[in-house]
């Protein structure tokens, strides 16, 4: 859990520094990542709305497949078609989604679909690997 809080604090700092330079996410919004890590289920996030009471943060999501690749990328699959995918609070698209050219490291993955409980996970991106993650949403 300490590792999870560290990454949320790190990304909160990154977002707040970004807000000063680009007018993006302000420090209050960036601080919500910390509130969520501490169990505040009513903390709001960027463009994706507010966390529902039923949303949970899972410490990490393990990949279901790993392949060596010339590109660094991840694949996000879901049991629900057109699940919305957010990485570090930025909307990337809908499932099944391939995201290329990410920097290696850990990311906060949020998945949501209409009429389903949204979920948030920590995932890993590895250089020169294609990692496939599968998320199962529930009502």
Tab-separated table of C-alpha atoms in Angstrom:
chain	number	residue	atom	x	y	z
A	1	UNK	CA	0.000	0.000	0.000
A	2	UNK	CA	2.901	2.376	0.741
A	3	UNK	CA	4.087	1.948	-2.845
A	4	UNK	CA	0.595	2.797	-4.117
A	5	UNK	CA	0.417	5.978	-2.066
A	6	UNK	CA	3.894	6.958	-3.265
A	7	UNK	CA	2.866	6.698	-6.917
A	8	UNK	CA	-0.324	8.677	-6.338
A	9	UNK	CA	1.669	11.375	-4.550
A	10	UNK	CA	4.204	11.376	-7.381
A	11	UNK	CA	1.546	11.796	-10.071
A	12	UNK	CA	-0.198	14.458	-7.995
A	13	UNK	CA	3.065	16.405	-7.963
A	14	UNK	CA	3.530	15.909	-11.710
A	15	UNK	CA	-0.006	17.124	-12.415
A	16	UNK	CA	0.397	20.178	-10.186
A	17	UNK	CA	3.694	21.112	-11.867
A	18	UNK	CA	2.045	20.607	-15.252
A	19	UNK	CA	-0.816	22.905	-14.250
A	20	UNK	CA	1.616	25.743	-13.559
A	21	UNK	CA	3.224	25.388	-16.989
A	22	UNK	CA	0.281	24.519	-19.231
A	23	UNK	CA	-2.855	25.649	-17.440
A	24	UNK	CA	-3.905	21.980	-17.186
A	25	UNK	CA	-4.952	20.170	-14.030
A	26	UNK	CA	-4.803	22.469	-11.020
A	27	UNK	CA	-3.230	21.541	-7.713
A	28	UNK	CA	-6.634	20.896	-6.113
A	29	UNK	CA	-7.498	18.326	-8.771
A	30	UNK	CA	-4.054	16.755	-8.536
A	31	UNK	CA	-4.475	16.462	-4.761
A	32	UNK	CA	-7.542	14.295	-5.292
A	33	UNK	CA	-5.269	11.398	-6.195
A	34	UNK	CA	-3.957	11.570	-2.638
A	35	UNK	CA	-7.501	11.747	-1.225
A	36	UNK	CA	-8.465	8.647	-3.189
A	37	UNK	CA	-5.369	6.805	-1.955
A	38	UNK	CA	-6.404	7.629	1.596
A	39	UNK	CA	-9.898	6.252	1.042
A	40	UNK	CA	-11.901	9.402	0.224
A	41	UNK	CA	-14.357	7.866	-2.230
A	42	UNK	CA	-16.042	11.212	-2.919
A	43	UNK	CA	-12.891	12.884	-4.270
A	44	UNK	CA	-13.391	14.178	-7.794
A	45	UNK	CA	-11.040	13.492	-10.665
A	46	UNK	CA	-10.304	15.514	-13.821
A	47	UNK	CA	-12.659	15.073	-16.767
A	48	UNK	CA	-13.901	11.647	-15.777
A	49	UNK	CA	-16.339	12.886	-13.123
A	50	UNK	CA	-16.451	11.836	-9.509
A	51	UNK	CA	-15.760	8.495	-7.953
A	52	UNK	CA	-18.871	6.498	-7.184
A	53	UNK	CA	-19.194	4.975	-3.753
A	54	UNK	CA	-18.771	1.572	-5.359
A	55	UNK	CA	-15.454	2.368	-7.020
A	56	UNK	CA	-12.398	0.738	-5.581
A	57	UNK	CA	-8.674	1.156	-6.034
A	58	UNK	CA	-6.887	-2.118	-6.431
A	59	UNK	CA	-3.210	-2.018	-5.630
A	60	UNK	CA	-2.112	-3.429	-8.968
A	61	UNK	CA	-3.499	-5.235	-11.993
A	62	UNK	CA	-1.402	-8.089	-13.335
A	63	UNK	CA	-1.005	-8.504	-17.063
A	64	UNK	CA	-2.493	-11.594	-18.707
A	65	UNK	CA	0.060	-11.748	-21.525
A	66	UNK	CA	3.561	-10.446	-22.130
A	67	UNK	CA	5.460	-10.450	-25.417
A	68	UNK	CA	8.817	-9.022	-26.408
A	69	UNK	CA	8.269	-6.230	-28.909
A	70	UNK	CA	10.142	-3.522	-30.790
A	71	UNK	CA	7.548	-1.099	-29.432
A	72	UNK	CA	6.737	-0.325	-25.836
A	73	UNK	CA	2.972	-0.713	-25.571
A	74	UNK	CA	0.054	-1.983	-23.550
A	75	UNK	CA	-3.242	-3.548	-24.564
A	76	UNK	CA	-6.344	-2.980	-22.444
A	77	UNK	CA	-9.221	-5.443	-22.838
A	78	UNK	CA	-12.552	-5.551	-21.024
A	79	UNK	CA	-15.517	-7.856	-20.631
A	80	UNK	CA	-17.711	-4.862	-21.594
A	81	UNK	CA	-17.397	-3.401	-25.125
A	82	UNK	CA	-16.449	0.278	-25.407
A	83	UNK	CA	-15.145	0.594	-21.858
A	84	UNK	CA	-13.564	4.035	-21.437
A	85	UNK	CA	-9.846	3.994	-20.632
A	86	UNK	CA	-7.986	6.703	-18.688
A	87	UNK	CA	-4.261	6.622	-17.958
A	88	UNK	CA	-3.112	9.062	-15.276
A	89	UNK	CA	-6.393	10.920	-15.683
A	90	UNK	CA	-6.119	11.327	-19.474
A	91	UNK	CA	-8.720	9.703	-21.751
A	92	UNK	CA	-7.013	7.389	-24.275
A	93	UNK	CA	-9.980	5.703	-25.939
A	94	UNK	CA	-12.236	2.693	-25.579
A	95	UNK	CA	-11.547	-1.015	-25.389
A	96	UNK	CA	-10.078	-3.013	-26.878
A	97	UNK	CA	-7.303	-0.437	-26.868
A	98	UNK	CA	-3.616	-0.519	-27.814
A	99	UNK	CA	-1.544	2.325	-26.377
A	100	UNK	CA	1.924	2.773	-27.894
A	101	UNK	CA	4.926	4.937	-27.101
A	102	UNK	CA	4.387	5.184	-23.352
A	103	UNK	CA	7.371	5.723	-21.130
A	104	UNK	CA	8.220	2.700	-18.989
A	105	UNK	CA	6.944	2.875	-15.417
A	106	UNK	CA	3.752	2.629	-13.414
A	107	UNK	CA	0.482	4.265	-14.446
A	108	UNK	CA	-2.921	4.746	-12.871
A	109	UNK	CA	-5.516	3.012	-15.052
A	110	UNK	CA	-9.172	3.947	-14.655
A	111	UNK	CA	-11.849	2.018	-16.531
A	112	UNK	CA	-15.520	2.906	-16.715
A	113	UNK	CA	-18.602	2.003	-18.714
A	114	UNK	CA	-22.214	3.130	-18.466
A	115	UNK	CA	-24.203	1.213	-15.821
A	116	UNK	CA	-21.045	-0.464	-14.424
A	117	UNK	CA	-18.861	0.275	-11.416
A	118	UNK	CA	-15.720	2.093	-12.489
A	119	UNK	CA	-12.428	0.671	-11.272
A	120	UNK	CA	-8.949	2.081	-10.789
A	121	UNK	CA	-5.709	0.086	-10.904
A	122	UNK	CA	-1.975	0.509	-10.981
A	123	UNK	CA	-0.402	-1.017	-14.081
A	124	UNK	CA	3.153	-1.340	-15.330
A	125	UNK	CA	4.644	-0.449	-18.702
A	126	UNK	CA	7.905	-2.187	-19.646
A	127	UNK	CA	10.332	-1.059	-22.338
A	128	UNK	CA	10.285	-3.277	-25.453
A	129	UNK	CA	7.350	-5.347	-24.231
A	130	UNK	CA	3.690	-5.600	-25.184
A	131	UNK	CA	1.692	-6.157	-21.995
A	132	UNK	CA	-1.963	-7.148	-22.177
A	133	UNK	CA	-4.283	-6.295	-19.291
A	134	UNK	CA	-7.856	-7.537	-18.910
A	135	UNK	CA	-10.420	-5.778	-16.738
A	136	UNK	CA	-13.755	-7.277	-15.693
A	137	UNK	CA	-16.371	-4.671	-14.829
A	138	UNK	CA	-19.369	-5.483	-12.652
A	139	UNK	CA	-22.745	-3.816	-12.128
